Amino acid sequence: MLETPYVAVDVDVLDRNLAGMAAVARERGLGLRPHAKTHKCLEIARRQVEHGATGLTVATVSEAEVFAGGGFDDLFIAYPIWPSPGRAERLRALAGRVALRVGVDSAESAEALSAAVGPLDVLVEIDSGHHRSGVRPADAVRVAEAAERAGHRVRGIFTFPGHGYAPGQQHTAALDEAAALSAADLGDGVRSGGSTPTAPLAEGGALTEIRPGVYVFGDAQQVELGGCGWDDVALTVVATVVSRTGNRVIVDAGSKVLGADRLAWATGFGRLPEHPDARIVALSEHHATIEFPAEPPARGDVLRIAPNHVCATVNLADELVVVRGGAEADRWRVAARGANT
Amino acid sequence: MLETPYVAVDVDVLDRNLAGMAAVARERGLGLRPHAKTHKCLEIARRQVEHGATGLTVATVSEAEVFAGGGFDDLFIAYPIWPSPGRAERLRALAGRVALRVGVDSAESAEALSAAVGPLDVLVEIDSGHHRSGVRPADAVRVAEAAERAGHRVRGIFTFPGHGYAPGQQHTAALDEAAALSAADLGDGVRSGGSTPTAPLAEGGALTEIRPGVYVFGDAQQVELGGCGWDDVALTVVATVVSRTGNRVIVDAGSKVLGADRLAWATGFGRLPEHPDARIVALSEHHATIEFPAEPPARGDVLRIAPNHVCATVNLADELVVVRGGAEADRWRVAARGANT
């Protein structure tokens, strides 16, 4: 007996999403190095490799350790890591165990990595318009030269066009990404980009690989951005109606299972694929307040909610309930849940 | 060697906060039944009982199971539970093991609980202005009578004045809470209220007990609401600067450790107690972008961040690093992390 709230993954939809992105990469001649921070599951990473992924992307050293432990031997930590003492030791161990690449975005961090860890395969992070980490394209060569002087092997450059997570901005972000990677080009190395919203727009000439994450599951943000439809959403939180007043109900899934992510343009705190006109107007830790345009569901009814940002939802769950044809088929452990270090 | 990001609790500040709220309750003649959803730790619950708590409040059956397993024998699930089959069985087991109270906010749920679980000690939930679950004060007697007809023992009423989580609204919310509990009064039973912002304003006549949660740790929201100062914040996320451009730095703590909660009036995605003029202007899963008014910290510097909403932060962590006088003194397991069912 499954108790709500739980996180369900429709494995047929998941497989279709995996095949779809693999086809995008293949058709454009791009390497596919999916970001495992979205699913944090060994089972899904294995399916990605079966679909032709050349390796995995992760966000942290501890995520890399989990996937290395699961047998994955080609990992890129797409993050400007600072080598604090414990982290340096773990990076050294990882580099001796798998094909490891890490991000750098300054001469200073390249030198610190060299001193603390030793020579590594590095990619220089470029800011293509998201304005988070990364250097301006014009500074890429300077950082790459510093990294090489520090003893590293510079394998290329990478960027995250995160400004594509806004309505109507995917095409602009994809163009920015291509322009930044072209401007910063270090020669014939890796030019890695491609978030889920921009990956299908990636230009084969400017990029050599894409690192989409969210595409495996989809979420309410992706649907509201127009990147996928409700039928493409593989992961939902299953919840029970516990209270009802007028046209509103409360369900037993709140921010502690859905996550509290809400970008300014979102219509609410998630969406209901079976009730596209309903809106989640408020979210507490264990309550979602859902407004229906007409008669709402009854107490005890079970509803499916697509979270706004699926990466946050997965990181709150210990396991995913794998569903095929509406029936439970398996459980997958969220092996890298909480792997933040 | 502690690796960032990690969640640190200053136990001296924690103890001062526990003593302070216990004094508030004692001076006003109110029972103190703190909400354990904030800390989810057996060690902190034990300290709350040592400070005079008459029992614990929890949000879910699974939280109740964790604290019952830890030896706590007086638990109130302050939630309008719907008795799905598995949940009903677990509630029955709990009620046979500890002094258990649960919330109801409709005749329908009272009847469903009776049919599925049997007679229980219940409190009727009142809406005092937060407009989440709960009935209007005028409907309390009707629900209480239905609960009694269904065989339950009605022990009183409860409310959550959540609309006090907004600047300048604490006093109004406390007045609303007192008015709603007075208007709905069922006689000489429990009248339970009191969130952290409103608890110090609770009127002894209208309430018999308070259920504050956040007070144990404090957080950026509480400081920005004026309810506590930076010296009262016991829990912070410790993070390392990994990137720096102009007056901005990126640290390695993002939404997967801080939580993404951000109420409309918040100044950012958390605050830095040692740098009150700094602002967290953007948050990704593993990046917080922090803007400093002048020279920012250097790469590799370690900073403390008070999250916006500490309940979300704790639920993302497997353990809390307990600090005394700046040095690690212990580790406490977040025993009820992810206990959503």
XYZ file of C-alpha atoms in Angstrom:
682
model
C 0.000 0.000 0.000
C 1.640 3.234 -1.166
C 1.211 6.121 1.248
C 0.882 9.633 -0.112
C 2.736 11.806 -0.713
C 5.143 9.800 -2.862
C 7.188 10.471 -5.981
C 6.136 8.390 -9.002
C 8.043 7.961 -12.276
C 6.263 6.642 -15.361
C 9.006 4.560 -16.894
C 7.489 4.520 -20.411
C 7.463 8.324 -20.501
C 10.981 8.371 -19.048
C 12.254 6.013 -21.768
C 10.630 8.137 -24.461
C 12.313 11.266 -23.055
C 15.694 9.501 -22.931
C 15.333 8.343 -26.533
C 14.175 11.799 -27.665
C 17.185 13.680 -26.294
C 19.554 10.963 -27.516
C 18.099 11.477 -31.011
C 18.557 15.262 -30.756
C 22.224 14.782 -29.884
C 22.794 12.146 -32.578
C 21.105 14.137 -35.338
C 23.179 17.205 -34.546
C 26.416 15.313 -34.117
C 26.728 16.353 -30.474
C 28.033 14.347 -27.560
C 25.407 13.750 -24.859
C 26.684 14.074 -21.294
C 23.463 14.325 -19.290
C 23.429 16.041 -15.909
C 22.783 13.423 -13.238
C 21.884 15.995 -10.556
C 18.307 15.826 -11.822
C 17.684 12.126 -11.145
C 20.536 11.117 -8.783
C 19.674 7.480 -9.654
C 22.067 4.783 -10.858
C 19.241 3.067 -12.754
C 18.477 6.169 -14.817
C 22.155 6.887 -15.457
C 22.517 3.330 -16.821
C 19.623 3.931 -19.201
C 21.250 7.189 -20.340
C 24.464 5.349 -21.181
C 22.450 2.669 -23.037
C 20.959 5.540 -25.064
C 24.435 6.647 -26.083
C 25.552 9.073 -23.373
C 29.336 9.456 -23.554
C 29.600 10.113 -19.828
C 27.773 11.879 -17.014
C 27.782 15.402 -15.692
C 27.508 15.967 -11.941
C 27.481 19.066 -9.736
C 29.536 18.015 -6.716
C 32.387 15.748 -5.696
C 29.995 13.669 -3.609
C 27.697 13.130 -6.602
C 30.772 12.024 -8.560
C 31.640 9.585 -5.759
C 28.141 8.052 -5.850
C 28.218 7.530 -9.622
C 31.818 6.296 -9.589
C 30.697 3.798 -6.962
C 27.912 2.749 -9.335
C 30.409 1.890 -12.059
C 30.356 5.070 -14.153
C 33.873 5.853 -15.277
C 33.602 9.135 -17.203
C 32.456 12.043 -15.048
C 32.513 15.813 -15.462
C 31.984 17.954 -12.357
C 30.533 21.033 -14.081
C 31.283 23.333 -11.171
C 34.118 25.713 -10.236
C 35.396 23.616 -7.343
C 37.492 25.146 -4.599
C 39.912 22.542 -3.185
C 39.432 22.754 0.567
C 41.619 20.105 2.241
C 39.029 17.291 2.520
C 37.687 18.006 -0.943
C 41.189 17.938 -2.432
C 41.858 14.484 -1.032
C 38.570 13.149 -2.386
C 39.207 14.695 -5.807
C 42.615 13.024 -5.945
C 41.046 9.658 -5.119
C 38.370 10.149 -7.790
C 40.856 11.178 -10.459
C 42.752 7.944 -9.811
C 39.594 5.910 -10.280
C 37.636 7.376 -13.228
C 38.120 9.677 -16.216
C 37.452 12.921 -14.356
C 37.013 16.468 -15.598
C 36.387 19.482 -13.391
C 35.460 23.109 -13.983
C 37.660 26.136 -13.301
C 36.730 29.791 -13.714
C 39.854 31.596 -12.503
C 43.626 31.372 -12.537
C 43.445 31.334 -8.757
C 41.278 28.209 -8.556
C 43.358 26.471 -11.232
C 46.487 27.132 -9.160
C 44.816 26.100 -5.902
C 43.612 22.838 -7.512
C 47.075 22.134 -8.813
C 48.690 22.742 -5.438
C 46.133 20.750 -3.458
C 45.189 17.960 -5.859
C 47.753 17.856 -8.645
C 47.219 18.020 -12.407
C 43.661 17.429 -13.590
C 41.647 17.477 -16.786
C 39.860 20.841 -16.639
C 37.269 22.760 -18.629
C 37.154 26.541 -18.343
C 33.695 27.845 -17.419
C 32.338 30.657 -19.603
C 29.511 33.024 -18.676
C 27.143 33.056 -21.660
C 24.599 35.420 -20.108
C 23.317 33.700 -16.956
C 25.827 35.719 -14.861
C 26.511 33.108 -12.203
C 30.000 31.581 -12.241
C 32.249 31.551 -15.318
C 34.462 34.117 -17.025
C 33.690 36.363 -19.967
C 34.538 34.684 -23.276
C 37.395 37.149 -23.776
C 39.046 35.922 -20.551
C 38.898 32.206 -21.382
C 42.313 32.052 -22.975
C 43.924 33.792 -19.991
C 42.391 31.264 -17.547
C 43.253 28.330 -19.834
C 46.876 29.474 -20.054
C 47.058 29.839 -16.277
C 45.580 26.342 -15.879
C 48.166 24.911 -18.274
C 50.994 26.718 -16.496
C 49.649 25.163 -13.270
C 50.069 21.743 -14.856
C 46.453 20.952 -15.805
C 45.321 19.508 -19.117
C 42.788 21.971 -20.529
C 40.181 19.889 -22.369
C 37.919 22.721 -23.453
C 35.250 25.110 -22.247
C 31.712 24.854 -20.864
C 28.787 27.132 -20.129
C 25.300 26.958 -18.646
C 22.775 29.151 -20.474
C 20.493 29.371 -17.428
C 18.867 32.569 -18.675
C 16.922 30.273 -21.035
C 14.666 29.390 -18.068
C 12.292 32.253 -18.850
C 9.357 32.471 -21.239
C 10.424 33.247 -24.812
C 14.139 33.291 -23.898
C 15.208 29.813 -25.028
C 16.188 30.861 -28.523
C 18.088 33.952 -27.340
C 19.869 31.898 -24.674
C 20.839 29.250 -27.243
C 22.245 31.966 -29.520
C 24.130 33.536 -26.580
C 25.520 30.137 -25.679
C 26.743 29.475 -29.210
C 28.218 32.967 -29.481
C 30.014 32.721 -26.123
C 31.454 29.271 -26.858
C 32.578 30.406 -30.322
C 34.123 33.609 -28.971
C 35.965 31.770 -26.206
C 37.042 28.872 -28.383
C 40.399 27.485 -27.330
C 40.917 25.367 -30.441
C 39.651 21.858 -31.089
C 38.686 20.931 -27.534
C 35.296 20.336 -25.947
C 32.680 23.094 -26.240
C 30.035 21.952 -23.784
C 26.650 23.573 -23.227
C 23.011 22.818 -23.525
C 20.439 23.016 -20.760
C 17.122 21.203 -21.317
C 15.381 24.324 -22.705
C 18.228 25.181 -25.085
C 19.536 21.699 -26.025
C 17.098 21.180 -28.925
C 18.223 24.564 -30.296
C 21.958 23.883 -29.866
C 24.018 24.638 -32.950
C 26.226 21.758 -33.978
C 28.995 24.048 -35.124
C 29.350 25.992 -31.904
C 28.938 23.073 -29.456
C 30.508 19.627 -29.326
C 28.388 18.269 -26.448
C 25.206 19.024 -24.475
C 24.521 18.501 -20.760
C 20.721 18.563 -20.308
C 19.343 17.309 -16.994
C 15.628 17.970 -16.535
C 14.607 16.373 -19.862
C 14.468 12.911 -18.285
C 11.387 13.816 -16.214
C 10.112 17.197 -17.420
C 8.353 19.417 -14.889
C 5.801 22.221 -14.659
C 8.456 24.837 -15.509
C 9.341 23.052 -18.748
C 5.681 22.759 -19.725
C 5.058 26.431 -18.931
C 8.159 27.316 -20.995
C 6.664 25.371 -23.914
C 9.525 22.873 -24.062
C 7.345 19.817 -23.457
C 3.721 18.819 -22.948
C 1.911 17.153 -20.046
C 2.317 13.769 -21.756
C 6.090 14.220 -21.541
C 6.105 14.692 -17.754
C 7.429 11.417 -16.323
C 7.651 12.371 -12.640
C 4.750 13.465 -10.462
C 4.067 13.678 -6.746
C 1.008 11.678 -5.779
C -1.060 13.343 -3.060
C -4.371 12.944 -1.223
C -7.040 15.611 -0.733
C -7.342 16.175 3.039
C -9.466 19.325 3.244
C -11.894 21.223 1.013
C -13.634 24.612 1.118
C -15.561 26.099 -1.802
C -13.503 25.613 -4.969
C -10.270 24.956 -3.043
C -8.732 21.778 -1.715
C -5.707 21.078 0.452
C -3.548 18.062 -0.430
C -0.951 16.360 1.757
C 2.020 17.321 -0.458
C 3.783 20.537 0.467
C 7.189 22.118 0.037
C 8.895 19.246 1.903
C 8.051 16.898 -0.976
C 7.513 19.228 -3.976
C 10.235 21.770 -3.196
C 9.528 25.500 -2.860
C 11.064 26.602 -6.183
C 8.947 29.162 -7.962
C 10.326 31.418 -10.682
C 8.637 34.806 -11.020
C 6.709 33.838 -14.157
C 5.354 30.506 -12.843
C 1.566 30.215 -12.527
C 1.836 28.602 -9.094
C 3.790 26.060 -7.006
C 3.428 23.208 -9.502
C 0.694 21.988 -11.832
C -1.793 19.131 -12.096
C -1.421 17.387 -15.481
C -4.975 15.965 -15.259
C -6.368 19.386 -14.250
C -4.481 21.951 -16.335
C -6.856 24.753 -15.264
C -6.238 24.194 -11.551
C -3.691 26.435 -9.791
C -1.560 25.735 -6.730
C -2.013 29.114 -5.076
C -0.202 28.477 -1.783
C 2.328 26.013 -0.420
C 3.236 25.165 3.171
C 5.470 22.343 4.321
C 2.681 19.744 4.199
C -0.177 21.593 2.513
C -0.672 22.625 -1.112
C -3.714 24.841 -1.605
C -5.217 24.109 -5.024
C -7.898 26.250 -6.637
C -10.189 24.660 -9.244
C -12.217 26.622 -11.776
C -15.294 24.510 -10.975
C -16.216 21.664 -8.611
C -12.998 20.487 -6.889
C -12.125 16.850 -6.097
C -13.455 15.208 -2.943
C -11.632 14.501 0.324
C -9.703 11.272 -0.060
C -9.253 11.706 -3.826
C -5.743 11.101 -5.098
C -4.165 13.695 -7.436
C -0.914 13.878 -9.410
C 1.191 17.041 -9.175
C 4.014 17.986 -11.535
C 6.487 19.974 -9.412
C 7.849 23.265 -10.699
C 11.478 22.150 -10.566
C 11.953 18.410 -10.590
C 15.617 18.463 -9.439
C 14.490 19.859 -6.078
C 11.727 17.253 -5.723
C 14.042 14.310 -6.382
C 16.552 15.599 -3.826
C 13.830 15.500 -1.147
C 12.909 11.848 -1.801
C 14.677 8.693 -0.639
C 13.233 6.640 -3.471
C 11.241 6.941 -6.660
C 8.251 4.674 -7.189
C 8.587 3.344 -10.734
C 5.235 2.932 -12.455
C 4.405 1.150 -15.716
C 0.863 1.230 -17.085
C -0.369 2.716 -13.808
C 0.994 -0.118 -11.630
C 4.090 -0.133 -9.421
C 6.906 -1.879 -11.285
C 9.962 -1.083 -9.167
C 11.561 1.304 -6.671
C 14.735 3.218 -7.445
C 16.874 4.652 -4.686
C 17.821 8.333 -4.972
C 21.417 7.281 -4.428
C 22.895 10.792 -4.535
C 20.202 12.499 -2.456
C 21.754 15.205 -0.308
C 25.163 14.777 -1.986
C 26.082 18.456 -1.655
C 29.778 18.385 -0.760
C 37.586 17.774 8.494
C 34.128 19.228 7.873
C 33.265 19.664 4.221
C 31.096 22.578 3.148
C 28.237 23.008 2.767
C 27.110 21.719 6.163
C 24.435 22.685 8.665
C 25.790 23.935 11.990
C 23.856 24.468 15.221
C 25.324 26.616 17.993
C 24.111 24.728 21.036
C 24.492 27.668 23.439
C 22.227 29.823 21.289
C 19.823 26.888 20.927
C 19.637 26.423 24.709
C 19.001 30.144 25.202
C 16.166 30.028 22.665
C 14.646 26.956 24.349
C 14.800 28.653 27.762
C 13.359 31.896 26.374
C 10.228 30.320 24.865
C 9.767 28.136 27.964
C 9.783 31.338 30.055
C 7.231 32.973 27.732
C 4.893 30.010 28.177
C 5.419 29.799 31.942
C 4.905 33.521 32.549
C 1.649 33.496 30.595
C 0.387 30.267 32.113
C 0.363 28.508 28.729
C 1.229 24.931 27.942
C 4.200 24.593 25.581
C 3.841 21.915 22.902
C 6.615 22.800 20.453
C 6.372 21.801 16.820
C 9.041 19.183 16.129
C 8.785 19.560 12.340
C 11.365 22.355 12.612
C 14.201 20.300 14.100
C 13.160 16.650 13.496
C 15.795 15.696 16.105
C 15.311 13.495 19.155
C 18.080 15.362 20.996
C 16.349 18.719 20.629
C 12.955 17.291 21.538
C 14.481 15.925 24.764
C 15.815 19.380 25.597
C 12.359 20.859 24.949
C 10.807 18.413 27.407
C 13.522 19.229 29.973
C 12.495 22.869 29.532
C 8.922 22.011 30.454
C 7.226 21.087 27.176
C 4.056 19.124 27.968
C 4.307 17.146 24.732
C 5.278 17.566 21.097
C 3.454 18.713 18.001
C 4.174 16.976 14.689
C 2.838 17.412 11.164
C 2.584 13.839 9.893
C 1.972 10.294 11.064
C 5.531 9.376 10.112
C 6.944 12.200 12.244
C 4.798 10.904 15.106
C 6.232 7.421 14.556
C 9.809 8.716 14.729
C 9.221 10.602 17.988
C 7.190 7.742 19.504
C 10.147 5.511 18.656
C 12.386 7.988 20.495
C 10.361 7.621 23.695
C 8.023 10.628 23.440
C 4.597 9.597 24.672
C 2.409 12.681 24.180
C 2.025 13.694 20.535
C -0.360 15.967 18.666
C -0.545 15.642 14.876
C -1.665 19.194 14.088
C -2.964 18.304 10.655
C -6.342 17.359 9.169
C -5.410 13.757 8.428
C -7.331 11.728 5.860
C -7.298 8.037 6.850
C -6.202 6.243 3.689
C -5.917 2.498 4.431
C -2.202 2.341 5.279
C -2.370 5.568 7.242
C -5.354 4.302 9.235
C -3.482 1.200 10.329
C -0.471 3.220 11.403
C -2.656 5.694 13.321
C -4.299 2.825 15.181
C -0.896 1.435 16.145
C 0.257 4.877 17.332
C -2.864 5.510 19.377
C -2.239 2.230 21.202
C 1.299 3.272 22.042
C 1.271 6.974 23.035
C -1.170 9.678 24.120
C -2.169 10.772 20.620
C -4.244 13.696 19.405
C -5.063 14.437 15.795
C -6.669 17.323 13.930
C -10.022 17.253 12.106
C -11.579 20.048 10.092
C -14.789 18.456 8.787
C -17.568 16.087 9.808
C -16.545 13.968 6.843
C -12.959 13.447 8.015
C -14.127 12.808 11.596
C -16.449 10.079 10.302
C -13.807 8.618 7.986
C -11.298 8.497 10.865
C -13.828 6.791 13.087
C -14.683 4.180 10.464
C -11.069 3.480 9.513
C -9.207 3.921 12.810
C -11.770 3.953 15.628
C -12.305 6.567 18.329
C -9.488 9.057 18.790
C -8.682 12.175 20.799
C -9.289 14.988 18.316
C -8.901 18.757 18.147
C -11.003 20.725 15.688
C -8.933 22.974 13.415
C -10.067 26.604 13.165
C -9.105 29.049 10.419
C -7.984 32.231 12.183
C -7.090 34.144 9.011
C -4.373 32.117 7.290
C -7.038 30.504 5.027
C -5.393 27.123 4.646
C -7.156 24.202 6.354
C -9.553 24.642 9.282
C -13.195 25.718 9.619
C -14.625 29.121 10.416
C -15.001 29.627 14.171
C -18.801 29.557 13.778
C -18.579 26.009 12.357
C -16.436 24.542 15.134
C -19.340 23.344 17.249
C -20.936 21.584 14.273
C -17.685 19.697 13.491
C -17.103 18.920 17.181
C -20.603 17.486 17.509
C -20.117 15.380 14.389
C -16.809 14.117 15.803
C -18.468 13.182 19.077
C -21.317 11.434 17.275
C -18.639 9.508 15.374
C -17.247 8.334 18.702
C -14.227 10.613 19.074
C -13.249 12.437 22.252
C -13.107 16.136 21.353
C -10.264 17.632 23.408
C -10.483 21.166 22.073
C -9.568 23.373 19.147
C -6.404 24.546 17.411
C -5.355 27.114 14.846
C -2.236 28.246 12.997
C -2.011 32.023 12.553
C 0.283 31.730 9.545
C -0.655 35.180 8.273
C 1.677 36.477 10.997
C 4.608 35.617 8.705
C 4.540 39.061 7.093
C 6.123 42.351 8.173
C 4.036 44.203 10.745
C 1.354 41.487 10.865
C 2.367 39.595 14.006
C 0.185 41.611 16.345
C -2.851 41.476 14.056
C -2.386 37.726 13.576
C -2.126 37.185 17.344
C -5.349 39.171 17.862
C -7.074 37.184 15.063
C -5.897 33.956 16.657
C -7.235 34.918 20.080
C -10.529 36.113 18.586
C -10.990 32.935 16.522
C -10.205 30.613 19.439
C -12.523 32.592 21.726
C -15.342 32.629 19.171
C -15.003 28.906 18.493
C -14.604 27.946 22.128
C -16.104 24.546 22.865
C -15.963 24.890 26.652
C -13.025 24.119 28.923
C -10.909 22.113 26.486
C -7.595 22.892 24.825
C -7.305 26.137 22.845
C -4.040 25.675 20.997
C -2.290 28.262 18.847
C 0.907 30.209 18.684
C 3.385 30.237 15.841
C 6.886 31.559 16.572
C 6.050 35.124 15.434
C 2.815 35.279 17.441
C 3.685 33.147 20.501
C 5.222 36.022 22.514
C 2.011 37.996 21.873
C -0.351 35.127 22.782
C -3.093 36.117 25.206
C -3.296 33.815 28.202
C -7.053 34.068 28.383
C -7.756 33.037 24.807
C -5.143 30.260 24.513
C -4.253 27.363 26.769
C -1.169 26.212 24.843
C 1.285 27.373 22.158
C 2.955 25.324 19.399
C 5.936 27.368 18.158
C 8.513 25.576 16.004
C 11.065 27.893 14.414
C 12.063 29.578 17.711
C 14.598 26.840 18.466
C 16.890 27.963 15.631
C 15.570 31.290 14.300
C 16.157 32.092 10.632
C 16.487 35.007 8.229
C 12.685 35.351 7.971
C 12.349 35.727 11.743
C 15.119 38.331 11.844
C 13.578 40.255 8.932
C 10.196 40.093 10.720
C 11.841 41.626 13.797
C 11.116 38.637 16.025
C 14.762 37.905 16.828
C 18.250 39.231 16.203
C 21.299 37.713 14.514
C 22.623 36.610 17.914
C 19.510 34.474 18.329
C 20.081 32.513 15.113
C 21.340 29.091 16.221
C 21.434 27.338 12.839
C 23.493 28.390 9.843
C 24.728 26.754 6.674
C 28.501 26.930 6.398
C 29.705 27.493 2.833
C 32.887 28.184 0.881
C 33.468 30.955 -1.669
C 34.211 29.240 -5.004
C 33.991 32.116 -7.481
C 34.222 35.905 -7.416
C 33.547 38.739 -9.871
C 33.477 42.415 -8.904
C 31.470 42.756 -5.689
C 29.830 39.345 -6.060
C 30.846 35.920 -4.887
C 29.425 32.447 -5.484
C 29.389 30.026 -2.544
C 28.892 26.252 -2.663
C 25.549 26.287 -0.814
C 22.461 26.457 -3.024
C 18.812 25.528 -2.832
C 19.635 21.858 -2.234
C 21.047 22.754 1.198
C 19.393 26.110 2.047
C 15.946 25.419 0.573
C 14.329 27.675 -2.026
C 11.732 29.305 0.261
C 11.417 33.012 -0.327
C 8.396 35.003 0.785
C 7.586 38.082 -1.317
C 8.954 40.515 1.258
C 12.287 38.748 1.873
C 15.439 40.675 0.935
C 16.977 37.606 -0.709
C 17.464 33.840 -0.419
C 18.882 33.954 3.102
C 21.191 36.290 5.010
C 24.764 36.381 6.316
C 24.761 37.174 10.059
C 28.381 38.393 9.904
C 27.642 40.517 6.807
C 24.176 42.004 7.355
C 24.560 44.333 4.358
C 25.257 41.483 1.926
C 22.363 40.159 -0.167
C 21.831 36.702 -1.672
C 20.522 37.864 -5.030
C 20.260 34.500 -6.808
C 20.116 30.841 -5.870
C 20.730 27.734 -7.959
C 20.969 24.183 -6.699
C 24.638 24.498 -5.729
C 25.343 28.211 -6.133
C 24.281 31.191 -4.022
C 25.184 34.513 -5.623
C 26.006 37.017 -2.872
C 26.413 40.727 -3.472
C 28.542 42.751 -1.043
C 28.346 46.535 -0.677
C 32.156 46.741 -0.764
C 35.114 44.366 -1.156
C 33.740 40.788 -1.076
C 35.416 37.822 0.637
C 38.132 35.867 -1.174
C 37.899 32.488 -2.886
C 38.245 29.780 -0.273
C 36.795 31.960 2.521
C 34.177 30.262 4.662
C 30.888 32.096 5.320
C 27.837 31.403 7.503
C 24.385 31.736 5.935
C 21.115 31.931 7.871
C 18.503 30.308 5.607
C 15.193 32.036 4.993
C 13.103 29.172 6.366
C 14.965 26.857 8.687
C 12.385 24.019 8.585
C 13.166 23.485 4.896
C 16.935 23.517 5.512
C 16.779 20.902 8.272
C 14.650 18.608 6.093
C 17.404 18.628 3.453
C 20.144 17.554 5.884
C 20.947 14.096 7.214
C 22.644 15.483 10.300
C 23.277 18.711 12.176
C 26.816 19.569 13.229
C 26.551 20.714 16.837
C 28.989 23.498 17.668
C 29.965 24.927 21.051
C 32.312 27.898 21.260
C 33.115 27.527 17.561
C 34.254 23.890 17.833
C 32.383 20.750 16.833
C 30.850 19.181 19.934
C 28.505 16.550 18.514
C 26.393 15.456 15.538
C 22.650 15.041 15.750
C 20.773 12.931 13.251
C 17.777 14.546 11.537
C 15.766 11.502 12.540
C 12.505 12.592 10.900
C 14.012 13.929 7.683
C 11.685 13.220 4.768
C 8.935 11.918 7.111
C 6.105 13.194 4.907
C 3.512 10.419 5.088
